[in-house]
Short mmCIF file of C-alpha atoms in Angstrom, two decimals:
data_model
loop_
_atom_site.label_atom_id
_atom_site.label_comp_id
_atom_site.label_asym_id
_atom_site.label_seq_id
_atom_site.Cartn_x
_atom_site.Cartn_y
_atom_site.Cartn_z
CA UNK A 1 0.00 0.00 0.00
CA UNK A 2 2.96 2.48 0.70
CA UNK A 3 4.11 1.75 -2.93
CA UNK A 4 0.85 2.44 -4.34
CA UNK A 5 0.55 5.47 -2.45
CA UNK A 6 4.10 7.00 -3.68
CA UNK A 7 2.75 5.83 -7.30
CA UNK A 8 -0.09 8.01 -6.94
CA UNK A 9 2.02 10.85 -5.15
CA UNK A 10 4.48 10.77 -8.05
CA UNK A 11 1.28 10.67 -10.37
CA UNK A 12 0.26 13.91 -8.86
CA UNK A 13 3.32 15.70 -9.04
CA UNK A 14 3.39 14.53 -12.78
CA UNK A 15 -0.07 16.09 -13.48
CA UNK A 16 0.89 19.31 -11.63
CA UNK A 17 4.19 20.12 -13.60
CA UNK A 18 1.84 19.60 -17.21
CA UNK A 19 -0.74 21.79 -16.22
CA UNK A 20 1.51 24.86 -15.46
CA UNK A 21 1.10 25.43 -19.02
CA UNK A 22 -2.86 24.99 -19.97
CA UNK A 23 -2.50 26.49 -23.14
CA UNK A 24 0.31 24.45 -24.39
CA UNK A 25 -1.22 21.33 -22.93
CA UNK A 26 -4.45 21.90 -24.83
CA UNK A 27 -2.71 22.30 -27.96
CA UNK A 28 -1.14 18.96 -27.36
CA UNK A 29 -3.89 17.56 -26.63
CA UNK A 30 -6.13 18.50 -30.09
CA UNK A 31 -2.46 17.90 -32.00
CA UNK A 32 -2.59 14.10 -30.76
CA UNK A 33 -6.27 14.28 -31.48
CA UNK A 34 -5.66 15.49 -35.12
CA UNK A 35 -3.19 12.97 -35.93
CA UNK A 36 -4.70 9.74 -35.20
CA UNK A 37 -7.22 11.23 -36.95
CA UNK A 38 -5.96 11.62 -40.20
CA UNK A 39 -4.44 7.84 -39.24
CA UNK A 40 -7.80 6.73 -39.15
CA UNK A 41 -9.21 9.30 -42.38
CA UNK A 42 -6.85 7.29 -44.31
CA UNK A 43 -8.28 3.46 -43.93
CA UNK A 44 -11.64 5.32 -44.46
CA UNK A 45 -10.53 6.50 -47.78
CA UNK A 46 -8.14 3.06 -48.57
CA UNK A 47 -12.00 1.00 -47.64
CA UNK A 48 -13.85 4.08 -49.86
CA UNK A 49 -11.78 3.08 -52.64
CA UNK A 50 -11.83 -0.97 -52.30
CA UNK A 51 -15.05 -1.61 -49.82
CA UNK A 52 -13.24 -3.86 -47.92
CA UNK A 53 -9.90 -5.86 -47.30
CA UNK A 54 -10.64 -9.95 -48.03
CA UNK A 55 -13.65 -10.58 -45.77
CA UNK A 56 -13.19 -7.51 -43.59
CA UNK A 57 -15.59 -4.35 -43.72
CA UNK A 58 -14.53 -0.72 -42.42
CA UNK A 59 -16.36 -1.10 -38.92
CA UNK A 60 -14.85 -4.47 -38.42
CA UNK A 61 -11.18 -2.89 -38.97
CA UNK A 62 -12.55 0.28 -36.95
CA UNK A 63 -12.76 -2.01 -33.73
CA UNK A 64 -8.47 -3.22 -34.17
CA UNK A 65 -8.16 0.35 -34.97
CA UNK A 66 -9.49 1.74 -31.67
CA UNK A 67 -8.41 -0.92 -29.22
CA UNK A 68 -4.65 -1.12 -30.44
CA UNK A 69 -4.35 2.84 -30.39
CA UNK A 70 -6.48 2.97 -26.54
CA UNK A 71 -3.52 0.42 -25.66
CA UNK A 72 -0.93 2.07 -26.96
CA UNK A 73 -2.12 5.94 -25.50
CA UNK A 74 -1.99 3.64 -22.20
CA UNK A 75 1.03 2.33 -22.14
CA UNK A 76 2.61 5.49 -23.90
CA UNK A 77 1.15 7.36 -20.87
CA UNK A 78 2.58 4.77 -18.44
CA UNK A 79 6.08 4.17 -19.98
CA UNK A 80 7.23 7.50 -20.60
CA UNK A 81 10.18 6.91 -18.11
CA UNK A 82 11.50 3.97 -19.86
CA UNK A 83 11.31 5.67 -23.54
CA UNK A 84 13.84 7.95 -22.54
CA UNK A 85 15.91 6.16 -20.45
CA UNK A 86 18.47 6.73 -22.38
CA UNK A 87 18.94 10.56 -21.75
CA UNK A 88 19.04 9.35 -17.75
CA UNK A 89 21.80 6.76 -18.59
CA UNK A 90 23.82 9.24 -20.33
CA UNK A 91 23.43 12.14 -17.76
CA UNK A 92 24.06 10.03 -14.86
CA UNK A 93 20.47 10.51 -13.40
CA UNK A 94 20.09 6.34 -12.75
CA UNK A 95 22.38 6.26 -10.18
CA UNK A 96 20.42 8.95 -8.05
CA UNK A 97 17.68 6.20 -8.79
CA UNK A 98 19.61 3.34 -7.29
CA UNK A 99 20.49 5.02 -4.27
CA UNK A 100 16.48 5.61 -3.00
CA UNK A 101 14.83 3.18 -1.16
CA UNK A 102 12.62 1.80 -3.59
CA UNK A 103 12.94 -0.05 -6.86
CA UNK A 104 13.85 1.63 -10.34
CA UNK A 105 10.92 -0.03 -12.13
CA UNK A 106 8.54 2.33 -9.74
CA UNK A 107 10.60 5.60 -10.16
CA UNK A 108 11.16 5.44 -14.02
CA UNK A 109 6.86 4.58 -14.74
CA UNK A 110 6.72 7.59 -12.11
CA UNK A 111 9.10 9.73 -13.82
CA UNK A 112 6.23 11.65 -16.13
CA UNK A 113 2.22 10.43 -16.84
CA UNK A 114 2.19 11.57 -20.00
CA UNK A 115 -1.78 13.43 -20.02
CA UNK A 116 -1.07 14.26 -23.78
CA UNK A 117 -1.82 10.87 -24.81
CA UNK A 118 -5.33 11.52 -23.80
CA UNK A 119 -5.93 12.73 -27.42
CA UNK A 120 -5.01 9.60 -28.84
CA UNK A 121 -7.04 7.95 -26.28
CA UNK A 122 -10.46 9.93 -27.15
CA UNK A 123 -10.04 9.41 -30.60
CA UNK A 124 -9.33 5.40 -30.27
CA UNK A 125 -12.39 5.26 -27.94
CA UNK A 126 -14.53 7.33 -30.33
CA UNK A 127 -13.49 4.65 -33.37
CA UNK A 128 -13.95 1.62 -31.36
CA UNK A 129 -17.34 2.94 -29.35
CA UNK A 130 -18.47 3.95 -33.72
CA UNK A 131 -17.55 0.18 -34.37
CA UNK A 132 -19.60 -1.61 -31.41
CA UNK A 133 -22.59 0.30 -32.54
CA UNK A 134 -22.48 -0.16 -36.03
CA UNK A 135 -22.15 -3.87 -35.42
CA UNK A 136 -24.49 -3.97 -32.83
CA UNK A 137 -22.45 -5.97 -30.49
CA UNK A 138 -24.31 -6.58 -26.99
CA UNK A 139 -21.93 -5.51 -23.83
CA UNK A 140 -22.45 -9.07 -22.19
CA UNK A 141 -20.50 -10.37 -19.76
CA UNK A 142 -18.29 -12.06 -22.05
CA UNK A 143 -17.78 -9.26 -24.65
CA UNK A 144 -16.60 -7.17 -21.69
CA UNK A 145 -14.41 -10.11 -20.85
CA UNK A 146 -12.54 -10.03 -24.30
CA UNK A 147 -12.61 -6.39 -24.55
CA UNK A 148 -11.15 -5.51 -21.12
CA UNK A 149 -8.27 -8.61 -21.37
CA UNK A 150 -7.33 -7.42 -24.99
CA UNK A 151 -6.63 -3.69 -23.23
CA UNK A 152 -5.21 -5.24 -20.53
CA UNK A 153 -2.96 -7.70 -21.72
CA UNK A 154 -1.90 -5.09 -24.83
CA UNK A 155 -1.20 -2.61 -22.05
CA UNK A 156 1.20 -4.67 -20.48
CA UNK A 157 2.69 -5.99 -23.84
CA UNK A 158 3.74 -2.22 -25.46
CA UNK A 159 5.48 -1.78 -21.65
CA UNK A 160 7.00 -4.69 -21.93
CA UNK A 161 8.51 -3.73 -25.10
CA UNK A 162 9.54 -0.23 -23.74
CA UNK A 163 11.15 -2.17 -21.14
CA UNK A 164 13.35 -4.37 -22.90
CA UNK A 165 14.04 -1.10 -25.24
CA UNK A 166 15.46 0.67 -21.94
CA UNK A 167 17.36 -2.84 -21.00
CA UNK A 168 19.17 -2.94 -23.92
CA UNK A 169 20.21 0.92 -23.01
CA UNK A 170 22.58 -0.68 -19.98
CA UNK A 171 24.66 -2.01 -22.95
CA UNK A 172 24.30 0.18 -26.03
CA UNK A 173 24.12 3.49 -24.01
CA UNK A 174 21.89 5.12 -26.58
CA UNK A 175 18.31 3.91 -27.22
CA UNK A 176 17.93 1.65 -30.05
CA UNK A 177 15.79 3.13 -32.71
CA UNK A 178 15.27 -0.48 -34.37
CA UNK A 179 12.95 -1.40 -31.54
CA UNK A 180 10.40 1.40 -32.77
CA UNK A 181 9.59 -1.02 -34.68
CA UNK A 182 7.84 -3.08 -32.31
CA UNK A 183 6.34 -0.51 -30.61
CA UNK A 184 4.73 2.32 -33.46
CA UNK A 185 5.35 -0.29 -36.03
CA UNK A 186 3.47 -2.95 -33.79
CA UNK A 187 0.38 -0.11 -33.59
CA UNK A 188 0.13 -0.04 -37.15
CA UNK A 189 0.33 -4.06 -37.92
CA UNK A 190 -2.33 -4.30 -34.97
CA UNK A 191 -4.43 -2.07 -36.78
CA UNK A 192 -5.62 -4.29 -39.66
CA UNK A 193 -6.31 -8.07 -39.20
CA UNK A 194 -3.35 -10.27 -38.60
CA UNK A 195 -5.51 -12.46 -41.56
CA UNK A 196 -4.54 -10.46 -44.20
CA UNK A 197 -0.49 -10.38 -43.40
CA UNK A 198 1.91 -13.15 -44.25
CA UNK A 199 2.13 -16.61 -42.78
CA UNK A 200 5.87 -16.09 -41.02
CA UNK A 201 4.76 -12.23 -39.95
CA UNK A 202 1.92 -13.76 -38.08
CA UNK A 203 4.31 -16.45 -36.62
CA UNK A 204 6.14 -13.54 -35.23
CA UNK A 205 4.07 -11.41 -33.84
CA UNK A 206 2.21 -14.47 -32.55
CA UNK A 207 4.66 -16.09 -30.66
CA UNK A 208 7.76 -14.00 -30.68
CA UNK A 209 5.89 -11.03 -29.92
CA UNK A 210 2.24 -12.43 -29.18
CA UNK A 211 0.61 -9.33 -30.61
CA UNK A 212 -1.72 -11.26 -31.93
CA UNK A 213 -2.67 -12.57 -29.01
CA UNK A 214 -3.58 -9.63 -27.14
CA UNK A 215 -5.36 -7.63 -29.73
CA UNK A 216 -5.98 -10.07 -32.41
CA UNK A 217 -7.59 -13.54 -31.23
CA UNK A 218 -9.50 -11.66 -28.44
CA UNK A 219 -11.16 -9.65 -31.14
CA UNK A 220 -11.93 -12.44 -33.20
CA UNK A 221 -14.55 -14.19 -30.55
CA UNK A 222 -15.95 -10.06 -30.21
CA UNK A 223 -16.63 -10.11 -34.24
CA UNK A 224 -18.05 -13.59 -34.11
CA UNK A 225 -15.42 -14.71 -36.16
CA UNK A 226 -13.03 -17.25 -34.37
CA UNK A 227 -14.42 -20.34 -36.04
CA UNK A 228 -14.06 -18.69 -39.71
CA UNK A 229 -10.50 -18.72 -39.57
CA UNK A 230 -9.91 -21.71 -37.48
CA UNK A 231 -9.04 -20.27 -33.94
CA UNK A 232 -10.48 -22.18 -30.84
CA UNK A 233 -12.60 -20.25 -28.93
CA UNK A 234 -10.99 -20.48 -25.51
CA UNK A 235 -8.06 -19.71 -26.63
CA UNK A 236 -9.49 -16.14 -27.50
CA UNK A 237 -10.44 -15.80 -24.08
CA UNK A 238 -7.06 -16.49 -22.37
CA UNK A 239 -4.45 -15.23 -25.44
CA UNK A 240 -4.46 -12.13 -23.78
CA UNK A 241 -1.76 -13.82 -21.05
CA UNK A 242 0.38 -13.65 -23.29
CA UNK A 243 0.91 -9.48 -23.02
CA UNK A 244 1.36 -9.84 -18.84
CA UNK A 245 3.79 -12.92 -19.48
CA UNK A 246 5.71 -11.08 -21.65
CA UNK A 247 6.04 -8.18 -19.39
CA UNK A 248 7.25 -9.89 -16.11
CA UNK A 249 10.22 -11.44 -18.44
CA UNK A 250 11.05 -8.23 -19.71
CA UNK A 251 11.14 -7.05 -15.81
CA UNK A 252 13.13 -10.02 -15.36
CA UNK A 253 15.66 -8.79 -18.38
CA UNK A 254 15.61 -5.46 -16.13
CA UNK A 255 16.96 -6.98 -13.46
CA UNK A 256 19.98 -8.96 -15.38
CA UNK A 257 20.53 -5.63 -17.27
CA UNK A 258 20.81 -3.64 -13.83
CA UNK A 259 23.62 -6.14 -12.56
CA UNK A 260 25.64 -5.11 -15.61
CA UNK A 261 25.06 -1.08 -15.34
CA UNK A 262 28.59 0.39 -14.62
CA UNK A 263 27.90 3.94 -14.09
CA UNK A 264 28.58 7.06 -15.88
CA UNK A 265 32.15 7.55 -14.13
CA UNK A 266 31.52 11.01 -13.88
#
């Protein structure tokens, strides 16, 4: 309970510092509102153009859409310490973070809660809300299921993958821009249906990087749609694991990765 409490305090602080500046904070706020957007403006005009992708129809995509951007704003929110942990390695910052009484994984996801994000947020919420209605999905107990595990288990997946981005840091110094690919990149291959990609790119981001499995198979059983393209239907309702699995090996990478940190000898 103390932990949770200095979360929250550190939380606070956070949403202090950003609102000294409304104005600017608005701004940011309609920019990342804008943008994801146009993001979404443009599958409107690709499904315009070609009605739909294979089997799938612009509200179906609209629901992917809007839960894999909700996710992301989450975790983007959450994260913000680890995404640029490599300005604290280089500075020196980390080793006023080893010496307080409390563990590095709580001070970096404390360092900022990024309330920007809230714009991509509102917009992926407006998309997926737009979907649910215009397929008339009923909110039953098991639709809430698969809908809350996807954002759950997606949450913890993009983390994950900011974490082991920040690992890698203890050894490379500066922040690997190659693992953007996993993390925007991942966004927009979790857009669309994993149906319509590849055979060995849904192998990867299956079990490599079970993307699928937290915003894919869940989604599936939501659409009605498991059986179509051969996916059991319990494993839709426990894929979404896979994100928190993920996540407590990349904190367990952390911790091997904090054994080799040598300091900044300055």
């Amino acid at each position: 309970m103390n932990t949770a409490r200095l979360y929250l305090r550190y939380i606070s602080v956070s949403f202090k510092s950003q609102m000294q500046y409304k104005v600017s904070f608005l701004l940011q706020l309609v920019g990342h509102f804008l943008v994801t957007a146009i993001e979404f403006f443009g599958i409107w005009a690709l499904f315009s153009r070609f009605n739909q992708i294979g089997t799938w129809t612009l509200s179906e995509v609209a629901l992917f859409y809007g839960m894999v951007n909700v996710s992301f704003a989450c975790a983007d929110a959450l994260g913000r310490g680890f995404d640029a942990f490599g300005k604290i390695i280089k500075s020196g910052d980390f080793d006023r973070l080893l010496l307080r009484p409390r563990t590095t994984v709580l001070q970096l996801l404390g360092i900022e809660f990024t309330l920007k994000r809230i714009g991509r947020l509102s917009q992926g919420l407006v998309v997926m809300g737009w979907s649910l209605a215009t397929l008339h999905v009923p909110l039953t107990l098991p639709i809430l299921w698969l809908l809350g595990t996807s954002l759950i288990g997606s949450i913890a997946l993009f983390i994950g993958i900011v974490i082991v981005q920040a690992t890698l840091t203890f050894w490379t110094i500066e922040s690997l821009e190659i693992m953007n690919i996993l993390t925007y990149g991942g966004v927009e291959t979790a857009q669309y249906p994993f149906s319509i990609y590849s055979k060995w790119f849904q192998r990867f981001f299956t079990f490599l990087v079970p993307l699928a499995c937290v915003s894919y198979f869940p989604l599936l059983a939501v659409l009605n749609k498991a059986s179509a393209f051969s996916v059991p239907l319990w494993l839709c309702y426990v894929s979404p694991i896979a994100g928190i699995l993920f996540l407590m090996m990349a904190l367990r990478l952390w911790t091997i990765g904090e054994r080799y940190y040598c300091s900044t000898g300055s």
